[in-house]
mmCIF file of C-alpha atoms in Angstrom:
data_model
loop_
_atom_site.group_PDB
_atom_site.id
_atom_site.type_symbol
_atom_site.label_atom_id
_atom_site.label_comp_id
_atom_site.label_asym_id
_atom_site.label_seq_id
_atom_site.Cartn_x
_atom_site.Cartn_y
_atom_site.Cartn_z
ATOM 1 C CA MET A 1 -11.641 -1.978 -17.825
ATOM 2 C CA LEU A 2 -8.079 -1.351 -16.582
ATOM 3 C CA LEU A 3 -7.705 -4.611 -14.420
ATOM 4 C CA ASP A 4 -10.182 -6.873 -16.136
ATOM 5 C CA ASN A 5 -9.465 -10.526 -15.244
ATOM 6 C CA LYS A 6 -6.621 -9.582 -12.754
ATOM 7 C CA VAL A 7 -6.462 -11.077 -9.094
ATOM 8 C CA ALA A 8 -5.284 -8.237 -6.661
ATOM 9 C CA LEU A 9 -4.312 -8.702 -2.938
ATOM 10 C CA VAL A 10 -4.730 -5.550 -0.735
ATOM 11 C CA TYR A 11 -2.983 -5.546 2.636
ATOM 12 C CA GLY A 12 -4.557 -3.122 5.029
ATOM 13 C CA ALA A 13 -7.717 -3.057 3.215
ATOM 14 C CA GLY A 14 -9.862 -2.136 6.232
ATOM 15 C CA GLY A 15 -8.370 1.303 6.441
ATOM 16 C CA ARG A 16 -9.615 4.211 4.490
ATOM 17 C CA ILE A 17 -6.825 4.511 1.875
ATOM 18 C CA GLY A 18 -6.490 0.812 1.602
ATOM 19 C CA GLY A 19 -10.223 0.403 1.122
ATOM 20 C CA ALA A 20 -10.232 3.183 -1.517
ATOM 21 C CA VAL A 21 -7.563 1.306 -3.613
ATOM 22 C CA ALA A 22 -9.520 -2.072 -3.106
ATOM 23 C CA ARG A 23 -12.665 -0.397 -4.495
ATOM 24 C CA ALA A 24 -10.991 1.206 -7.220
ATOM 25 C CA PHE A 25 -9.257 -2.121 -8.326
ATOM 26 C CA ALA A 26 -12.631 -3.842 -8.088
ATOM 27 C CA ALA A 27 -14.333 -1.030 -10.146
ATOM 28 C CA GLU A 28 -11.656 -1.667 -12.946
ATOM 29 C CA GLY A 29 -12.550 -5.308 -13.226
ATOM 30 C CA ALA A 30 -10.201 -7.208 -10.607
ATOM 31 C CA ALA A 31 -11.207 -9.689 -8.208
ATOM 32 C CA VAL A 32 -9.973 -8.248 -4.976
ATOM 33 C CA PHE A 33 -8.674 -10.271 -1.785
ATOM 34 C CA LEU A 34 -8.662 -8.264 1.369
ATOM 35 C CA ALA A 35 -6.045 -8.599 3.986
ATOM 36 C CA GLY A 36 -5.996 -7.195 7.471
ATOM 37 C CA ARG A 37 -6.024 -8.111 11.194
ATOM 38 C CA THR A 38 -9.625 -6.688 11.767
ATOM 39 C CA ARG A 39 -12.023 -8.850 9.998
ATOM 40 C CA ALA A 40 -15.213 -6.671 10.729
ATOM 41 C CA ARG A 41 -13.524 -3.829 8.721
ATOM 42 C CA LEU A 42 -12.563 -5.988 5.902
ATOM 43 C CA ASP A 43 -16.094 -7.266 5.587
ATOM 44 C CA ARG A 44 -17.525 -3.730 5.161
ATOM 45 C CA VAL A 45 -15.176 -2.994 2.281
ATOM 46 C CA ALA A 46 -15.869 -6.431 0.883
ATOM 47 C CA ASP A 47 -19.636 -6.000 1.213
ATOM 48 C CA ASP A 48 -19.471 -2.472 -0.339
ATOM 49 C CA ILE A 49 -17.601 -3.946 -3.490
ATOM 50 C CA ARG A 50 -19.804 -6.652 -3.988
ATOM 51 C CA ALA A 51 -23.011 -4.473 -3.600
ATOM 52 C CA SER A 52 -21.468 -2.355 -6.542
ATOM 53 C CA GLY A 53 -21.090 -5.347 -8.528
ATOM 54 C CA GLY A 54 -17.372 -6.321 -7.953
ATOM 55 C CA ALA A 55 -15.762 -9.372 -6.831
ATOM 56 C CA ALA A 56 -14.152 -9.473 -3.368
ATOM 57 C CA GLU A 57 -13.201 -11.767 -0.446
ATOM 58 C CA ALA A 58 -11.721 -10.839 3.051
ATOM 59 C CA ALA A 59 -9.207 -12.907 5.155
ATOM 60 C CA ARG A 60 -7.751 -12.172 8.643
ATOM 61 C CA VAL A 61 -3.845 -11.934 7.919
ATOM 62 C CA ASP A 62 -1.096 -10.728 9.939
ATOM 63 C CA ALA A 63 1.375 -9.061 7.349
ATOM 64 C CA LEU A 64 4.437 -9.211 9.947
ATOM 65 C CA ASP A 65 3.927 -13.353 10.025
ATOM 66 C CA GLU A 66 5.708 -15.207 7.480
ATOM 67 C CA GLU A 67 3.204 -18.148 7.773
ATOM 68 C CA SER A 68 0.265 -16.012 7.744
ATOM 69 C CA VAL A 69 1.315 -14.300 4.601
ATOM 70 C CA ASP A 70 2.440 -17.241 2.672
ATOM 71 C CA ALA A 71 -0.776 -19.295 3.616
ATOM 72 C CA PHE A 72 -2.906 -16.159 2.473
ATOM 73 C CA VAL A 73 -1.038 -15.792 -0.972
ATOM 74 C CA ASP A 74 -1.014 -19.538 -1.505
ATOM 75 C CA ALA A 75 -4.589 -20.034 -1.070
ATOM 76 C CA VAL A 76 -5.480 -17.204 -3.401
ATOM 77 C CA ALA A 77 -3.159 -18.611 -6.060
ATOM 78 C CA GLU A 78 -4.797 -22.125 -5.846
ATOM 79 C CA GLN A 79 -8.073 -20.642 -5.925
ATOM 80 C CA THR A 80 -7.725 -18.258 -8.943
ATOM 81 C CA GLY A 81 -4.637 -19.728 -10.667
ATOM 82 C CA ARG A 82 -2.813 -16.463 -10.525
ATOM 83 C CA VAL A 83 -1.643 -13.306 -8.521
ATOM 84 C CA ASP A 84 -1.288 -10.180 -10.523
ATOM 85 C CA ILE A 85 -1.272 -7.153 -8.034
ATOM 86 C CA SER A 86 0.074 -7.104 -4.389
ATOM 87 C CA PHE A 87 -0.631 -3.893 -2.620
ATOM 88 C CA ASN A 88 0.487 -3.253 0.963
ATOM 89 C CA LEU A 89 -0.643 -0.427 3.245
ATOM 90 C CA ILE A 90 -0.485 -1.760 6.845
ATOM 91 C CA SER A 91 0.082 0.402 9.710
ATOM 92 C CA TYR A 92 3.626 0.418 10.887
ATOM 93 C CA GLY A 93 3.018 1.230 14.736
ATOM 94 C CA ASP A 94 4.879 4.255 14.533
ATOM 95 C CA VAL A 95 5.337 6.580 17.514
ATOM 96 C CA GLN A 96 5.667 10.323 16.334
ATOM 97 C CA GLU A 97 8.107 12.000 18.865
ATOM 98 C CA PRO A 98 11.313 13.954 18.405
ATOM 99 C CA LEU A 99 14.453 11.666 17.983
ATOM 100 C CA ALA A 100 16.053 13.295 21.138
ATOM 101 C CA THR A 101 13.338 12.026 23.325
ATOM 102 C CA ILE A 102 11.841 8.873 21.710
ATOM 103 C CA ALA A 103 12.461 5.519 23.275
ATOM 104 C CA ALA A 104 14.687 3.200 21.154
ATOM 105 C CA GLU A 105 12.095 0.408 20.826
ATOM 106 C CA ASP A 106 9.675 3.043 19.611
ATOM 107 C CA PHE A 107 12.004 4.461 16.927
ATOM 108 C CA VAL A 108 12.948 1.120 15.467
ATOM 109 C CA ARG A 109 9.551 -0.528 15.578
ATOM 110 C CA PRO A 110 8.174 1.043 12.380
ATOM 111 C CA VAL A 111 11.321 0.542 10.479
ATOM 112 C CA VAL A 112 11.499 -3.192 11.227
ATOM 113 C CA ASN A 113 7.486 -3.608 10.596
ATOM 114 C CA ALA A 114 7.808 -1.699 7.434
ATOM 115 C CA VAL A 115 10.613 -3.710 5.954
ATOM 116 C CA ARG A 116 9.511 -6.998 7.092
ATOM 117 C CA SER A 117 5.980 -6.721 5.936
ATOM 118 C CA HIS A 118 6.906 -5.239 2.549
ATOM 119 C CA PHE A 119 9.517 -8.140 2.337
ATOM 120 C CA LEU A 120 7.337 -10.995 3.191
ATOM 121 C CA THR A 121 4.343 -9.887 1.066
ATOM 122 C CA THR A 122 6.427 -9.130 -2.011
ATOM 123 C CA ARG A 123 8.329 -12.384 -1.634
ATOM 124 C CA ALA A 124 5.017 -14.416 -1.275
ATOM 125 C CA ALA A 125 3.365 -12.712 -4.412
ATOM 126 C CA ALA A 126 6.588 -13.008 -6.544
ATOM 127 C CA ARG A 127 6.727 -16.744 -6.192
ATOM 128 C CA HIS A 128 3.610 -16.877 -7.956
ATOM 129 C CA MET A 129 3.993 -13.923 -10.373
ATOM 130 C CA VAL A 130 7.392 -15.479 -11.539
ATOM 131 C CA LYS A 131 5.656 -18.484 -12.992
ATOM 132 C CA ARG A 132 3.652 -16.058 -15.203
ATOM 133 C CA SER A 133 6.370 -13.723 -16.080
ATOM 134 C CA SER A 134 4.405 -10.804 -15.015
ATOM 135 C CA GLY A 135 2.764 -8.898 -12.069
ATOM 136 C CA VAL A 136 2.812 -5.611 -10.242
ATOM 137 C CA ILE A 137 3.764 -4.732 -6.693
ATOM 138 C CA LEU A 138 2.688 -1.462 -5.117
ATOM 139 C CA ALA A 139 3.697 0.164 -1.876
ATOM 140 C CA PHE A 140 2.422 3.415 -0.272
ATOM 141 C CA GLY A 141 4.226 6.189 1.483
ATOM 142 C CA GLY A 142 7.128 7.034 -0.533
ATOM 143 C CA SER A 143 9.936 9.529 0.658
ATOM 144 C CA GLY A 144 11.988 12.227 -0.549
ATOM 145 C CA PRO A 145 14.439 15.133 0.589
ATOM 146 C CA GLU A 146 11.853 16.773 2.784
ATOM 147 C CA ALA A 147 12.200 16.514 6.436
ATOM 148 C CA VAL A 148 9.681 17.225 9.217
ATOM 149 C CA PRO A 149 10.506 17.281 12.955
ATOM 150 C CA GLY A 150 8.831 15.017 15.474
ATOM 151 C CA LEU A 151 7.998 12.149 13.142
ATOM 152 C CA GLY A 152 10.134 9.603 15.191
ATOM 153 C CA GLY A 153 11.086 6.445 12.828
ATOM 154 C CA PHE A 154 8.191 7.019 10.550
ATOM 155 C CA VAL A 155 9.993 8.674 7.643
ATOM 156 C CA VAL A 156 13.149 6.546 8.339
ATOM 157 C CA ALA A 157 10.693 3.482 7.571
ATOM 158 C CA LEU A 158 9.618 5.138 4.261
ATOM 159 C CA ASP A 159 12.887 5.414 3.257
ATOM 160 C CA ALA A 160 13.805 1.911 4.069
ATOM 161 C CA VAL A 161 10.762 0.788 1.874
ATOM 162 C CA GLU A 162 11.935 2.722 -0.994
ATOM 163 C CA GLY A 163 15.575 1.070 -0.622
ATOM 164 C CA LEU A 164 13.556 -2.178 -0.683
ATOM 165 C CA ARG A 165 11.555 -1.171 -3.673
ATOM 166 C CA ARG A 166 14.639 -0.503 -5.647
ATOM 167 C CA GLN A 167 16.127 -3.962 -4.689
ATOM 168 C CA TRP A 168 13.205 -6.011 -5.632
ATOM 169 C CA ALA A 169 12.727 -4.045 -8.887
ATOM 170 C CA CYS A 170 16.172 -5.044 -9.800
ATOM 171 C CA GLU A 171 15.889 -8.693 -8.907
ATOM 172 C CA LEU A 172 12.205 -8.972 -10.240
ATOM 173 C CA GLY A 173 12.374 -7.091 -13.378
ATOM 174 C CA PRO A 174 13.937 -9.772 -15.465
ATOM 175 C CA HIS A 175 10.760 -11.944 -14.679
ATOM 176 C CA GLY A 176 8.456 -9.277 -15.947
ATOM 177 C CA ILE A 177 7.329 -8.185 -12.350
ATOM 178 C CA ARG A 178 7.343 -4.308 -11.566
ATOM 179 C CA PHE A 179 7.427 -2.605 -8.288
ATOM 180 C CA VAL A 180 6.065 0.982 -7.942
ATOM 181 C CA THR A 181 5.591 3.257 -4.855
ATOM 182 C CA LEU A 182 2.733 5.814 -4.425
ATOM 183 C CA LYS A 183 3.361 8.743 -2.276
ATOM 184 C CA THR A 184 1.075 11.695 -1.159
ATOM 185 C CA GLY A 185 1.381 14.727 0.996
ATOM 186 C CA GLY A 186 -1.525 13.426 3.009
ATOM 187 C CA VAL A 187 -5.073 12.608 2.403
ATOM 188 C CA PRO A 188 -7.485 14.402 4.467
ATOM 189 C CA GLU A 189 -10.431 12.059 3.969
ATOM 190 C CA SER A 190 -8.251 9.468 5.605
ATOM 191 C CA LEU A 191 -8.189 11.326 9.093
ATOM 192 C CA PRO A 192 -11.359 10.601 11.272
ATOM 193 C CA ALA A 193 -13.735 13.612 11.734
ATOM 194 C CA ASP A 194 -12.954 13.627 15.358
ATOM 195 C CA PHE A 195 -9.237 13.475 14.984
ATOM 196 C CA PRO A 196 -7.516 15.874 17.338
ATOM 197 C CA GLY A 197 -6.356 19.164 15.523
ATOM 198 C CA ARG A 198 -7.914 17.739 12.214
ATOM 199 C CA ALA A 199 -8.949 21.113 10.832
ATOM 200 C CA GLU A 200 -5.368 22.706 11.469
ATOM 201 C CA ILE A 201 -3.955 19.448 9.599
ATOM 202 C CA VAL A 202 -6.159 19.587 6.778
ATOM 203 C CA ALA A 203 -5.335 23.441 6.098
ATOM 204 C CA GLY A 204 -1.569 22.738 6.614
ATOM 205 C CA ILE A 205 -1.947 19.728 3.836
ATOM 206 C CA GLU A 206 -3.934 22.069 1.513
ATOM 207 C CA GLU A 207 -1.633 25.002 2.022
ATOM 208 C CA ALA A 208 1.444 22.988 0.992
ATOM 209 C CA THR A 209 0.103 21.880 -2.299
ATOM 210 C CA LEU A 210 0.683 23.689 -5.752
ATOM 211 C CA LEU A 211 -2.840 22.926 -6.808
ATOM 212 C CA ARG A 212 -4.264 24.452 -3.609
ATOM 213 C CA ARG A 213 -6.122 21.217 -2.984
ATOM 214 C CA ALA A 214 -5.308 18.000 -1.283
ATOM 215 C CA ALA A 215 -5.364 14.265 -2.882
ATOM 216 C CA THR A 216 -8.603 12.546 -2.311
ATOM 217 C CA LEU A 217 -9.117 8.831 -1.729
ATOM 218 C CA ALA A 218 -10.482 8.544 -5.227
ATOM 219 C CA ASP A 219 -7.434 10.191 -6.620
ATOM 220 C CA VAL A 220 -5.234 7.621 -4.687
ATOM 221 C CA GLY A 221 -7.454 4.716 -5.987
ATOM 222 C CA ASP A 222 -7.521 5.951 -9.519
ATOM 223 C CA VAL A 223 -3.614 6.380 -9.776
ATOM 224 C CA ALA A 224 -3.104 2.950 -8.088
ATOM 225 C CA ALA A 225 -5.449 1.251 -10.482
ATOM 226 C CA PHE A 226 -3.608 2.935 -13.486
ATOM 227 C CA VAL A 227 -0.292 2.095 -12.369
ATOM 228 C CA ALA A 228 -1.373 -1.607 -11.724
ATOM 229 C CA SER A 229 -2.549 -1.957 -15.147
ATOM 230 C CA ASP A 230 -0.841 -2.919 -18.396
ATOM 231 C CA ARG A 231 -1.214 0.670 -19.613
ATOM 232 C CA ALA A 232 1.754 1.290 -16.917
ATOM 233 C CA GLY A 233 3.461 -1.606 -18.071
ATOM 234 C CA SER A 234 6.815 0.310 -18.742
ATOM 235 C CA MET A 235 6.899 1.812 -15.239
ATOM 236 C CA THR A 236 8.925 0.162 -12.428
ATOM 237 C CA ALA A 237 11.443 1.043 -9.833
ATOM 238 C CA ALA A 238 9.679 4.315 -9.518
ATOM 239 C CA THR A 239 7.746 6.439 -7.181
ATOM 240 C CA VAL A 240 4.498 8.160 -8.398
ATOM 241 C CA ASN A 241 3.617 11.498 -6.888
ATOM 242 C CA VAL A 242 -0.167 11.885 -6.029
ATOM 243 C CA SER A 243 0.445 14.910 -3.668
ATOM 244 C CA CYS A 244 -1.121 17.725 -5.845
ATOM 245 C CA GLY A 245 2.414 19.186 -5.837
ATOM 246 C CA ALA A 246 3.001 19.154 -2.031
ATOM 247 C CA LEU A 247 5.950 16.923 -2.561
ATOM 248 C CA LEU A 248 8.428 18.116 -5.297
ATOM 249 C CA ASP A 249 10.316 15.519 -7.305
#
């Protein structure tokens, strides 16, 4: 299996995409440690993984709190003796509104949350990865030249994470640690069935793709597992496009 004997941390694992990635990691042999703020949602994912024969544990972690993140990662490292993969997909608390009307605090919030969380989770994992001269940091979201009106600070937050990715990749590369971002043009399965305007949103996502289909949760999980594996060992400081052609590189 791609991730046999690996230890993976997944922040935001209670969400649909985070849960899909956690399941994919476990299916490929990783011991998965799920982190998030809502324990009940994490436990459901952990139960699913264990029911399928995988190894998973859940912990309530605030990925914006330095002490919470450090304690979580240190505890996993003490228990397992290693940290191989750290994947962060927390919510940034963004308000999607035109820049001309959005409140300053609503605009800044996702940028600060994104940078703070990715900095804290990467630093905590890297401290243990450096000891083994190996490890993979994965972010989700990506960015590019496309711009869509009315998204507030959300895309700016993604751009900030990409800048952080490049800096971390530069500093961690000499220690054998890779940093890669995954990006999609939207994953319809991540939208609740009763989400307002869901049908129109899904149609728009699919229409924007070159393959005339949107990425699925399974697609994202499979690609994340491959990128986290040793088979992608030459890949770092990069963004992996899982958009079915909706986003052009």
